[in-house]
Short mmCIF file of C-alpha atoms and ligand atoms in Angstrom, two decimals:
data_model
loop_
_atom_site.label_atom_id
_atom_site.label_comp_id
_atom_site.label_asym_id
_atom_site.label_seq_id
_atom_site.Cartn_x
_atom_site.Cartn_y
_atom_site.Cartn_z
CA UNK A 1 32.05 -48.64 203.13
CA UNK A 2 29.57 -45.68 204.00
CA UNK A 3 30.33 -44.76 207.49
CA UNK A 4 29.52 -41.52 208.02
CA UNK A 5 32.75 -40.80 209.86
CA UNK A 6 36.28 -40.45 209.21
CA UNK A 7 39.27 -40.80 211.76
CA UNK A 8 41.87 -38.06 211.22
CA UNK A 9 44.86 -39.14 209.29
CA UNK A 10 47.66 -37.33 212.73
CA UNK A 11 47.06 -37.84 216.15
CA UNK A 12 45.90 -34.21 216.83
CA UNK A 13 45.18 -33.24 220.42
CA UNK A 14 41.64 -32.38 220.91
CA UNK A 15 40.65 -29.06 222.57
CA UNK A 16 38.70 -29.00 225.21
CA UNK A 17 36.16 -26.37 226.15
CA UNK A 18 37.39 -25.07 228.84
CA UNK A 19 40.69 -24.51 226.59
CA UNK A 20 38.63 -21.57 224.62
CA UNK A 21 38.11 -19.80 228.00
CA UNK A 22 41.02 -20.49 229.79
CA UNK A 23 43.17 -17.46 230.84
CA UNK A 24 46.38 -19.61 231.57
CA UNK A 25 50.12 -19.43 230.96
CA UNK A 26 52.08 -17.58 228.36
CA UNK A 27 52.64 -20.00 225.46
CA UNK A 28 56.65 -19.33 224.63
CA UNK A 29 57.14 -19.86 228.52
CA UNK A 30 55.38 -23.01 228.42
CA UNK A 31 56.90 -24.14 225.54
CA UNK A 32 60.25 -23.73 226.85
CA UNK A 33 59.85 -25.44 230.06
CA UNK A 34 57.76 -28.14 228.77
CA UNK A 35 60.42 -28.72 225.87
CA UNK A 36 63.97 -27.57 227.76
CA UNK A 37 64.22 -24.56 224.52
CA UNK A 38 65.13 -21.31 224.71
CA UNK A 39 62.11 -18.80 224.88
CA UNK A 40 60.79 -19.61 221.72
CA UNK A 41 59.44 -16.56 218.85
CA UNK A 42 55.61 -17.48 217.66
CA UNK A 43 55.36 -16.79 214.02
CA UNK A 44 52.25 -17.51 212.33
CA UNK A 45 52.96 -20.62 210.77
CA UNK A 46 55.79 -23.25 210.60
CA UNK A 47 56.65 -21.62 207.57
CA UNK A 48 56.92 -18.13 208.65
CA UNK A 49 59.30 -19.66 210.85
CA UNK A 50 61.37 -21.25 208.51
CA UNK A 51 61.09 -17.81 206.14
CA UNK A 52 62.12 -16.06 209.21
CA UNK A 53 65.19 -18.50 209.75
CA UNK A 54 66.03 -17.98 206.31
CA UNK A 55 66.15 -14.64 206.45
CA UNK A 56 68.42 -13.93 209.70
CA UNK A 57 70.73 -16.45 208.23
CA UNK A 58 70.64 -14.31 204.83
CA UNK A 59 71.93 -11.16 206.88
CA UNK A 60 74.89 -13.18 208.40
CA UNK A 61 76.29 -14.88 205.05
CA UNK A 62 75.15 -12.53 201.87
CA UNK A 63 75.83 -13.99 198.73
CA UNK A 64 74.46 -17.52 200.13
CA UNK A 65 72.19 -18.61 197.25
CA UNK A 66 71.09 -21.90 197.43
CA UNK A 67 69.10 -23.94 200.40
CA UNK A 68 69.66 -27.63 200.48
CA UNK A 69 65.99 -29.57 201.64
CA UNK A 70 64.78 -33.58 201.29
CA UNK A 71 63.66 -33.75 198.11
CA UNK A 72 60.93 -35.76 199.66
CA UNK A 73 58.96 -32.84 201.80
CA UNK A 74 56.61 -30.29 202.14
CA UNK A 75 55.85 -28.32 199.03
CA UNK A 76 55.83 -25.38 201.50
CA UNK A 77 59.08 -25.37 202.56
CA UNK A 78 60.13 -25.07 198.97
CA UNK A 79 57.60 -22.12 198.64
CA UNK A 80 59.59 -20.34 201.65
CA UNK A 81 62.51 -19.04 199.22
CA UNK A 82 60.38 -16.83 197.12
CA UNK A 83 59.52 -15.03 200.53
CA UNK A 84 63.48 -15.04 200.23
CA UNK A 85 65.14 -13.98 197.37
CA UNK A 86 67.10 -14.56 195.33
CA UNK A 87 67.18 -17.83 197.22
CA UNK A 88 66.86 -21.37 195.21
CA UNK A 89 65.62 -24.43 196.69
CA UNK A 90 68.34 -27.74 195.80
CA UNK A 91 66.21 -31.31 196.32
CA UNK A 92 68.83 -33.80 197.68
CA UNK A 93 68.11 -37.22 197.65
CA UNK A 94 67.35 -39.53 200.69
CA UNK A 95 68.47 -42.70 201.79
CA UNK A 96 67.14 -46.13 200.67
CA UNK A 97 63.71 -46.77 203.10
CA UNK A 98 64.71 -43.29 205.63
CA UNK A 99 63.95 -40.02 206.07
CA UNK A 100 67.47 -39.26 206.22
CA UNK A 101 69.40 -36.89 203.64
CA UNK A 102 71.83 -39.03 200.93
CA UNK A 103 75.47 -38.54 202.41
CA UNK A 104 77.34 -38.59 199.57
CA UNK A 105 74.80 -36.81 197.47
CA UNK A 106 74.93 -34.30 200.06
CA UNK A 107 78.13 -33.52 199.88
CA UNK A 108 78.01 -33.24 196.41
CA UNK A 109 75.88 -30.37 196.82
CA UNK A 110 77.48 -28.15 199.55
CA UNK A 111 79.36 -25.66 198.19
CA UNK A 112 80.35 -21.89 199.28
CA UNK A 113 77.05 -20.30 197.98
CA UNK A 114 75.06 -22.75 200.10
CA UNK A 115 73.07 -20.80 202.93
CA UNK A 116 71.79 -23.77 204.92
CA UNK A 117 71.38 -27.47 204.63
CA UNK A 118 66.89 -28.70 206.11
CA UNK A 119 67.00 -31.83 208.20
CA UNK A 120 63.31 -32.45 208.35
CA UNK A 121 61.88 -34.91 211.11
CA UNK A 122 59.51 -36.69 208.94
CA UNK A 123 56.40 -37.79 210.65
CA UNK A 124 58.02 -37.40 214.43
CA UNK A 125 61.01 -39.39 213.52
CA UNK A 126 64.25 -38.13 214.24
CA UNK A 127 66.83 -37.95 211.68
CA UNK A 128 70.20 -37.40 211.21
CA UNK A 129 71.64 -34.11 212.16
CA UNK A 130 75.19 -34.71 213.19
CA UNK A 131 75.95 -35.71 209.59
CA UNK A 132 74.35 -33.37 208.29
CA UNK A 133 76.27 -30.64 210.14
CA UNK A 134 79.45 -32.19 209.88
CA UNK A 135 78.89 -31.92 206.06
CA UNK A 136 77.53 -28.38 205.98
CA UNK A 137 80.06 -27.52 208.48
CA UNK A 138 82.88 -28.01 205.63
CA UNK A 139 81.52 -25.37 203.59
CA UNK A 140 80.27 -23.02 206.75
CA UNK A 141 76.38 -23.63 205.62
CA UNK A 142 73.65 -23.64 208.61
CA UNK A 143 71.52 -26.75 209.69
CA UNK A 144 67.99 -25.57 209.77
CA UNK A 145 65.98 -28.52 211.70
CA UNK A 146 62.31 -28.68 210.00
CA UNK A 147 60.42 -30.24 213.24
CA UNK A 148 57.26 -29.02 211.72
CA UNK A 149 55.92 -32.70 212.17
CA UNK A 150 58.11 -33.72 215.63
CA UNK A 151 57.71 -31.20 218.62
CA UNK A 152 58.21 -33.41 221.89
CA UNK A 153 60.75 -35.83 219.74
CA UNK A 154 63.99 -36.20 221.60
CA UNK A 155 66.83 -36.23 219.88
CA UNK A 156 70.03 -38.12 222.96
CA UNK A 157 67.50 -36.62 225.80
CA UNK A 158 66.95 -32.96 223.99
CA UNK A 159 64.21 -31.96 221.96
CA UNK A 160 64.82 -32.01 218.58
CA UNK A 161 65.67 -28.47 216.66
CA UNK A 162 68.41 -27.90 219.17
CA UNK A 163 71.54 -29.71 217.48
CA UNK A 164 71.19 -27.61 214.50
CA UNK A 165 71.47 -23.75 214.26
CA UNK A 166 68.31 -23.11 214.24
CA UNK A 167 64.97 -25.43 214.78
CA UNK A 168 61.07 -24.86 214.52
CA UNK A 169 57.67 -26.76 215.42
CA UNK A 170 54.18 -26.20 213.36
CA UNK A 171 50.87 -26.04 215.63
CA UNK A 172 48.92 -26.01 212.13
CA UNK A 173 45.81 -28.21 212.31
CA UNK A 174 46.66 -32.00 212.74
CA UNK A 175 50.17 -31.63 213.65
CA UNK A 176 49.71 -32.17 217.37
CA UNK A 177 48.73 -29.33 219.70
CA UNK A 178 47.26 -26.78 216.86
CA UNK A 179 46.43 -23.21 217.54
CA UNK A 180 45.05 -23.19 213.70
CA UNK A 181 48.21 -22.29 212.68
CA UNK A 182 50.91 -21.44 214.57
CA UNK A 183 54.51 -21.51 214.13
CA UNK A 184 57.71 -22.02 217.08
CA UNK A 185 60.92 -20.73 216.45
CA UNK A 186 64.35 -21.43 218.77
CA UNK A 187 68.36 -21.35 218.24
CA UNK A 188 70.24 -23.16 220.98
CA UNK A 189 72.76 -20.35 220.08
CA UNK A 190 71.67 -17.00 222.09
CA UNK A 191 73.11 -14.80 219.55
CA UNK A 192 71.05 -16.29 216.79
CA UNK A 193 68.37 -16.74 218.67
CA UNK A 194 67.93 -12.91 219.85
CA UNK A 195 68.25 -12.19 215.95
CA UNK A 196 65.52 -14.62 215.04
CA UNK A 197 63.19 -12.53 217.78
CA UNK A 198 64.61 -9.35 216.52
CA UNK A 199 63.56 -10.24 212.79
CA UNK A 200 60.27 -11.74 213.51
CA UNK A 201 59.65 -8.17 215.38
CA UNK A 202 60.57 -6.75 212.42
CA UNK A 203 58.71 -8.76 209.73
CA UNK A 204 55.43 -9.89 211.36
CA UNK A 205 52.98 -7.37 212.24
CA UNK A 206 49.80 -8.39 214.30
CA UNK A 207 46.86 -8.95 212.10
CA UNK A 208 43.43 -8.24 213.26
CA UNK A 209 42.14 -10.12 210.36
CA UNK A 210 44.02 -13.13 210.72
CA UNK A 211 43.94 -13.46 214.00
CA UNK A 212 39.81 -13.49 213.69
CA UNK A 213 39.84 -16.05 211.21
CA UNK A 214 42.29 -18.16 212.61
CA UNK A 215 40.33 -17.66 215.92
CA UNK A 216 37.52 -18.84 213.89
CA UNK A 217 39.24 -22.05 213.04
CA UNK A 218 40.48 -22.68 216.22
CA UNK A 219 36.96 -23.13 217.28
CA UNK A 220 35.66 -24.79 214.33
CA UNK A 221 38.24 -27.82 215.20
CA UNK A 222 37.32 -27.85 218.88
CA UNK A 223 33.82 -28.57 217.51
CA UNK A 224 34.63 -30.69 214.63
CA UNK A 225 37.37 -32.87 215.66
CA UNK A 226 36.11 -36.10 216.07
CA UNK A 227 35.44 -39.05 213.45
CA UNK A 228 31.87 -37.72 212.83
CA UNK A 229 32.66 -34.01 212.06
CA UNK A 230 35.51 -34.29 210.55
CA UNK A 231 33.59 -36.50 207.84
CA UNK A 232 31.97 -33.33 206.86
CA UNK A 233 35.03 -30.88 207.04
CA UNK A 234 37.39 -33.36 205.77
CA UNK A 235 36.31 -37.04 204.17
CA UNK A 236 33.86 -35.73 202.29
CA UNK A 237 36.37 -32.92 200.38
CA UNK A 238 38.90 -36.53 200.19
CA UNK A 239 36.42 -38.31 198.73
CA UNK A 240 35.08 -35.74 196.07
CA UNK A 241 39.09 -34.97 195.17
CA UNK A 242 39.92 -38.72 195.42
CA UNK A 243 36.43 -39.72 192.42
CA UNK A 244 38.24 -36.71 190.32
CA UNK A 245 41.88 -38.76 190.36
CA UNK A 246 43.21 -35.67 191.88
CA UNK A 247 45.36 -37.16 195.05
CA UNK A 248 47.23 -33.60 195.50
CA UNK A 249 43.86 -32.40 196.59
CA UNK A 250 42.85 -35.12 198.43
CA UNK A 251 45.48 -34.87 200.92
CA UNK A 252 45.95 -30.96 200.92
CA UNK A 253 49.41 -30.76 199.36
CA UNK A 254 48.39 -28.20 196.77
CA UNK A 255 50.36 -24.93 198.02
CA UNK A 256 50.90 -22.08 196.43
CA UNK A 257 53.10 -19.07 197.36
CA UNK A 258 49.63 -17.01 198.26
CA UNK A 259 48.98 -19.63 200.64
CA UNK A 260 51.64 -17.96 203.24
CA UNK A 261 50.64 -15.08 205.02
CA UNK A 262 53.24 -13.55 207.04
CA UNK A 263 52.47 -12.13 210.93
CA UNK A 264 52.87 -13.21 214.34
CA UNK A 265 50.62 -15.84 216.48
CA UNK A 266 47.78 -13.24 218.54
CA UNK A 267 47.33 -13.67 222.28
CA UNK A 268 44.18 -15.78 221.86
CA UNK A 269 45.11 -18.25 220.86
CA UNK A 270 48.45 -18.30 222.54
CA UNK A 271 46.34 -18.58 225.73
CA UNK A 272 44.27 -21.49 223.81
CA UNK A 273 47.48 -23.33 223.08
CA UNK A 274 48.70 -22.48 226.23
CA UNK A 275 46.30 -24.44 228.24
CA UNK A 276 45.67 -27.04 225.63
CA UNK A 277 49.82 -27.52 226.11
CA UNK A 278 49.36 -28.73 229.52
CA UNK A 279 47.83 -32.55 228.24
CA UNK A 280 50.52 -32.88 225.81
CA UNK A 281 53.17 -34.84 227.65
CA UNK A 282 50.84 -37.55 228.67
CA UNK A 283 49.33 -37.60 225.43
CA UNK A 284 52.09 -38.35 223.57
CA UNK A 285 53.07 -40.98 225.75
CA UNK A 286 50.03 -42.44 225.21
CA UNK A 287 50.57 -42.31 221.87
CA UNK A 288 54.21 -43.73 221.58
CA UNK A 289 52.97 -47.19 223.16
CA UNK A 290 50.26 -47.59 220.96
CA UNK A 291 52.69 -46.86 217.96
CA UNK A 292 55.30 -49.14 219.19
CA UNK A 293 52.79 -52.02 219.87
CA UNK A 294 51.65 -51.52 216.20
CA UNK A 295 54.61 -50.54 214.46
CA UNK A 296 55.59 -54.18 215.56
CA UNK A 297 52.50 -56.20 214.43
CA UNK A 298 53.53 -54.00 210.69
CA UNK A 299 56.75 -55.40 210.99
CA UNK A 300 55.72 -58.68 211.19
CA UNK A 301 54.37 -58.46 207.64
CA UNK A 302 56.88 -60.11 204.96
CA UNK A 303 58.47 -56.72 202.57
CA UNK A 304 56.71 -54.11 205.24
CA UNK A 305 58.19 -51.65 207.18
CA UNK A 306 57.56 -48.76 209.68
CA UNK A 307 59.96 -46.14 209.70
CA UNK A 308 61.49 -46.55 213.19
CA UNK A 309 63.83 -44.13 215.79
CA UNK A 310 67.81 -45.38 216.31
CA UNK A 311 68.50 -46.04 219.64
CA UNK A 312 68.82 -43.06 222.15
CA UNK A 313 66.02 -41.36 220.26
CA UNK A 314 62.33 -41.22 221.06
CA UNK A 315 60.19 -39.56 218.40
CA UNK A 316 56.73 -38.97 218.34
CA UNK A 317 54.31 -40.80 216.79
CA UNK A 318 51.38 -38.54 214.90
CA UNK A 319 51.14 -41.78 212.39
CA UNK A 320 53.04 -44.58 211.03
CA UNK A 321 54.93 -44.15 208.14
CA UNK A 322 54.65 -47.28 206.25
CA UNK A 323 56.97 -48.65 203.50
CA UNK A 324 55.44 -51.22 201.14
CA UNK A 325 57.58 -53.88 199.22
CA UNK A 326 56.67 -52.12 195.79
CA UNK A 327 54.58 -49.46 194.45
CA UNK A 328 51.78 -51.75 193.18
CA UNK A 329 51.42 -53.20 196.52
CA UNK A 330 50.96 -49.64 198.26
CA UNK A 331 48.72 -48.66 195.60
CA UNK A 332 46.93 -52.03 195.83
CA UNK A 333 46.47 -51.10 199.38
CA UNK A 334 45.03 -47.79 199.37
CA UNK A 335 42.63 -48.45 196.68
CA UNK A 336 40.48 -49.98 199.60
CA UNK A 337 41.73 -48.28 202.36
CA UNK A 338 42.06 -44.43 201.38
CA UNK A 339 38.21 -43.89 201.83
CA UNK A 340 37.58 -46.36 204.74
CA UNK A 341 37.87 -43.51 207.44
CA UNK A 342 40.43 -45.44 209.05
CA UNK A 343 42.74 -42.84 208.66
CA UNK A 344 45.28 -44.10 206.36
CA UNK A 345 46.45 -41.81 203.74
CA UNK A 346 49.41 -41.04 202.11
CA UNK A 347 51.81 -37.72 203.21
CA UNK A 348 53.29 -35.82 200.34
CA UNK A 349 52.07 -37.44 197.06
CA UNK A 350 55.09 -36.04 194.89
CA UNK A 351 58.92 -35.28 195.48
CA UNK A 352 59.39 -31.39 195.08
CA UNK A 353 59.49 -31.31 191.40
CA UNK A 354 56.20 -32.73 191.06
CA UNK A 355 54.63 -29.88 192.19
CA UNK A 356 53.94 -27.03 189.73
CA UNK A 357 54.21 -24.40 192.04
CA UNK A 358 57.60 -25.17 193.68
CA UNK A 359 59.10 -25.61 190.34
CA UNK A 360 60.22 -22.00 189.67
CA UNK A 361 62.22 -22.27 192.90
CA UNK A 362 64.10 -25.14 192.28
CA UNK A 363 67.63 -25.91 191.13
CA UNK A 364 68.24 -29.14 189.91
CA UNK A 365 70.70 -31.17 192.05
CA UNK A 366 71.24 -34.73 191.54
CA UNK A 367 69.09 -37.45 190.80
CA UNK A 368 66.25 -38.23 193.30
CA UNK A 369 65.89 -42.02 192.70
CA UNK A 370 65.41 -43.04 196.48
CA UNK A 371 62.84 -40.03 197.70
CA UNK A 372 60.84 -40.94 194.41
CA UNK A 373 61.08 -44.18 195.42
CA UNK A 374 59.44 -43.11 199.25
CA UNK A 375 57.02 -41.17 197.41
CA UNK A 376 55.60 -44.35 195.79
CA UNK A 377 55.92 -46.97 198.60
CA UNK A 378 55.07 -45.12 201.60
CA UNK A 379 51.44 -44.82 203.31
CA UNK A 380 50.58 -43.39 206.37
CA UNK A 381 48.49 -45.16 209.21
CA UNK A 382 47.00 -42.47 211.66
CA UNK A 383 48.01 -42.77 215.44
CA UNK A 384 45.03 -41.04 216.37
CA UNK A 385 43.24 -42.49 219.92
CA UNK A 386 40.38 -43.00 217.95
CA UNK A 387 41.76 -45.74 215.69
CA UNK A 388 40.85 -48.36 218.28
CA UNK A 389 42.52 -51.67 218.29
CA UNK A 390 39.52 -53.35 216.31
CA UNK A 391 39.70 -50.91 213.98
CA UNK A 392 43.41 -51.11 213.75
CA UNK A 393 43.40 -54.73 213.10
CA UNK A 394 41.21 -53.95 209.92
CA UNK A 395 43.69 -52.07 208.41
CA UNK A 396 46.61 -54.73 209.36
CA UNK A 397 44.24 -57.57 207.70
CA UNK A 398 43.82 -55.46 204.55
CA UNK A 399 47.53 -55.24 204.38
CA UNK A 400 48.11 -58.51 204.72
CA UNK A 401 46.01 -59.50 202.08
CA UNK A 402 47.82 -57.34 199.82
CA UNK A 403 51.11 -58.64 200.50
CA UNK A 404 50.41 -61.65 200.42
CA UNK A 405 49.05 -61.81 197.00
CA UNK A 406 51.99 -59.84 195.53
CA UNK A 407 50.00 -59.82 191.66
C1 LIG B 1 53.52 -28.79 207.93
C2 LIG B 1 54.94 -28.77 207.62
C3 LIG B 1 55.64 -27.59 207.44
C4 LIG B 1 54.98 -26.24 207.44
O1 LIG B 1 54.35 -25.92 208.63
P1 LIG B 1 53.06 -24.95 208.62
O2 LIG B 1 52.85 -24.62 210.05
O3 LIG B 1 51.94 -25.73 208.01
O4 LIG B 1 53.40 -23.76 207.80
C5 LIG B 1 57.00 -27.67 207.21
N1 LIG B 1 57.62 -28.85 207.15
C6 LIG B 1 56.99 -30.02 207.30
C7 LIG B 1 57.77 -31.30 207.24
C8 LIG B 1 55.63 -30.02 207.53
O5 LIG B 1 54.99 -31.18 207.67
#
């Protein structure tokens, strides 16, 4: 297919004009209301966040060596720890089919020197905290709650991040509402929480040149956001990485530690997120009934399966994560589909150790059968508004096609 546009692979708000100009609320207090969080800190990334986390939780247990994350993730979360030595990174294994953590591997690897255990809520889902922090709570480790990908999920009528110690949101590009980068940073506990202000005061200076750059992105994605820019500012790069056999490129996944800059979200675009904030709720909503609606016609297909909430838990829905009944049958399916610009992709193409740069971070842990496993069989469907029904029902056909010609 030659279309000349491309659907984005997360259900990103769009900014309006008006958003650029707008002199509106102050972003942490909107935040806060909106989501029921304490006045959140605004680092410059998700990251940052998590680094800052990190590094408060350092200060209370010294001698805490090792950080427990999915070993199914972002690369970037492993890349924190160098930004906090002499932390390691430990990959635990997940669940057959879930985003959830491996209980009994889990345990396994909780010990005394272990600073803090990620939950991560994979693609707006919610996962399991409570066991998490029961298990970390034997060996007096923190819960950090990675809702880089899940800010507006509720987690038994609270937003997500707030079971754990500590919990942040990413307003990079695609995850939702963006300021081009942005990071939001809370601890239901008010002693914690004043430390992870006091520490971002302390480690994230304001930076003129970032800020004008980022600024500079920020407006580039008000303009370019929609199927026929983003073909030029994004299929076209997918398509040149995906002819080269290169998928880490093709969907963006190739961090390095230089790719982290460390400073604090500027006014500006506070202000844009601000009043961009304000069409969140109902967009979401919108976009959790068309997610349901399709998540059951996926379903429906013999050895497929949409990662789903439990009940009491309402997650967003940036895309659906898809599980195929092998790995030849997901590849099958994006050989067609990954340059369709019908905005299915796949999320992180490797576990952690499949990424050179994380590598010097890591310490093995046990084996990662089951997240290597969700690296393999998993595809991601975009909920953006702009993959209409029709166009939906394109991608379902191709799928069913695929499965049911297993060879
Ligand atoms: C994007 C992402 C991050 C990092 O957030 P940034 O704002 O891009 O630094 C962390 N964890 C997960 C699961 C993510 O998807």
């Amino acid at each position: 297919m030659t279309r000349q546009w491309e659907i984005p692979p997360t259900a990103g708000l769009p900014l309006r004009w008006r958003d650029l100009f707008g002199f509106s609320a102050d972003l942490a207090d909107s935040l806060a209301r909106q989501f029921s969080i304490p006045r959140p800190a605004l680092p410059c990334s998700g990251t940052a966040a998590l680094i800052i986390a990190l590094r408060t939780l350092q200060q209370r247990m010294p001698g805490r060596t090792r950080l427990i994350v999915p070993a199914y993730t972002c690369p970037l979360v492993a890349l924190a720890a160098h930004y906090c030595p002499p932390l390691r990174v430990v990959p635990c294994d997940l669940q057959p089919n879930s985003i959830d953590l491996d209980e009994r591997q889990l345990a396994q690897l909780c010990d005394d020197s272990t600073l803090a255990v990620v939950v991560t809520h994979l693609a707006g889902r919610v996962a399991d905290v409570d066991t998490a922090k029961r298990i970390a709570g034997t060996v007096g480790a923190a819960v950090i709650e990675d809702a880089a990908q899940a800010m507006g999920a509720l987690d038994d009528g609270h937003s997500v991040g707030l079971k754990g110690d500590v919990g942040f949101f990413s307003l990079a590009l695609g995850k939702g509402l963006t300021t081009a980068e942005g990071g939001v940073l809370f601890s239901r506990d008010p002693v914690l929480h004043q430390a992870l202000h006091r520490q971002c005061q302390q480690d994230l200076p304001l930076s003129l040149r970032w800020e004008l750059q980022r600024s500079a992105e920020l407006w580039g994605y008000a303009l370019a956001y929609q199927p026929r820019g983003l073909y030029y500012v994004y299929g076209k790069g997918l398509r040149a990485a995906l002819a080269q056999g290169d998928e880490v490129a093709a969907v963006g996944d190739d961090f390095s530690v230089s790719d982290i800059p460390l400073h604090r979200l500027g006014g500006y675009r506070q202000q844009v997120g601000a009043a961009a904030l304000a069409r969140l709720p109902d967009y979401l909503q919108q976009g959790r009934t068309r997610a349901l609606r399709r998540a059951a016609r996926l379903n429906a297909l013999p050895g497929v399966s949409v990662i789903m909430d439990r009940p009491g838990q309402q997650g967003t829905w940036p895309f659906l994560m898809v599980v195929m009944p092998s790995a030849h049958a997901r590849d099958a399916a994006m050989a067609p589909l990954w340059t369709s610009g019908l905005g299915v992709t796949r999320l992180f193409i490797h576990t952690l150790p499949g990424y050179r740069n994380v590598i010097p971070l890591l310490q093995p842990g046990g084996d990662i059968t089951q997240a290597q496993e969700f690296a393999t069989r998993t595809l991601s469907i975009s909920n953006s508004h702009w993959l209409t029904d029709e166009r939906f029902e394109q991608v379902l056909a191709q799928l069913k096609v695929i499965v049911a010609n297993p060879d």
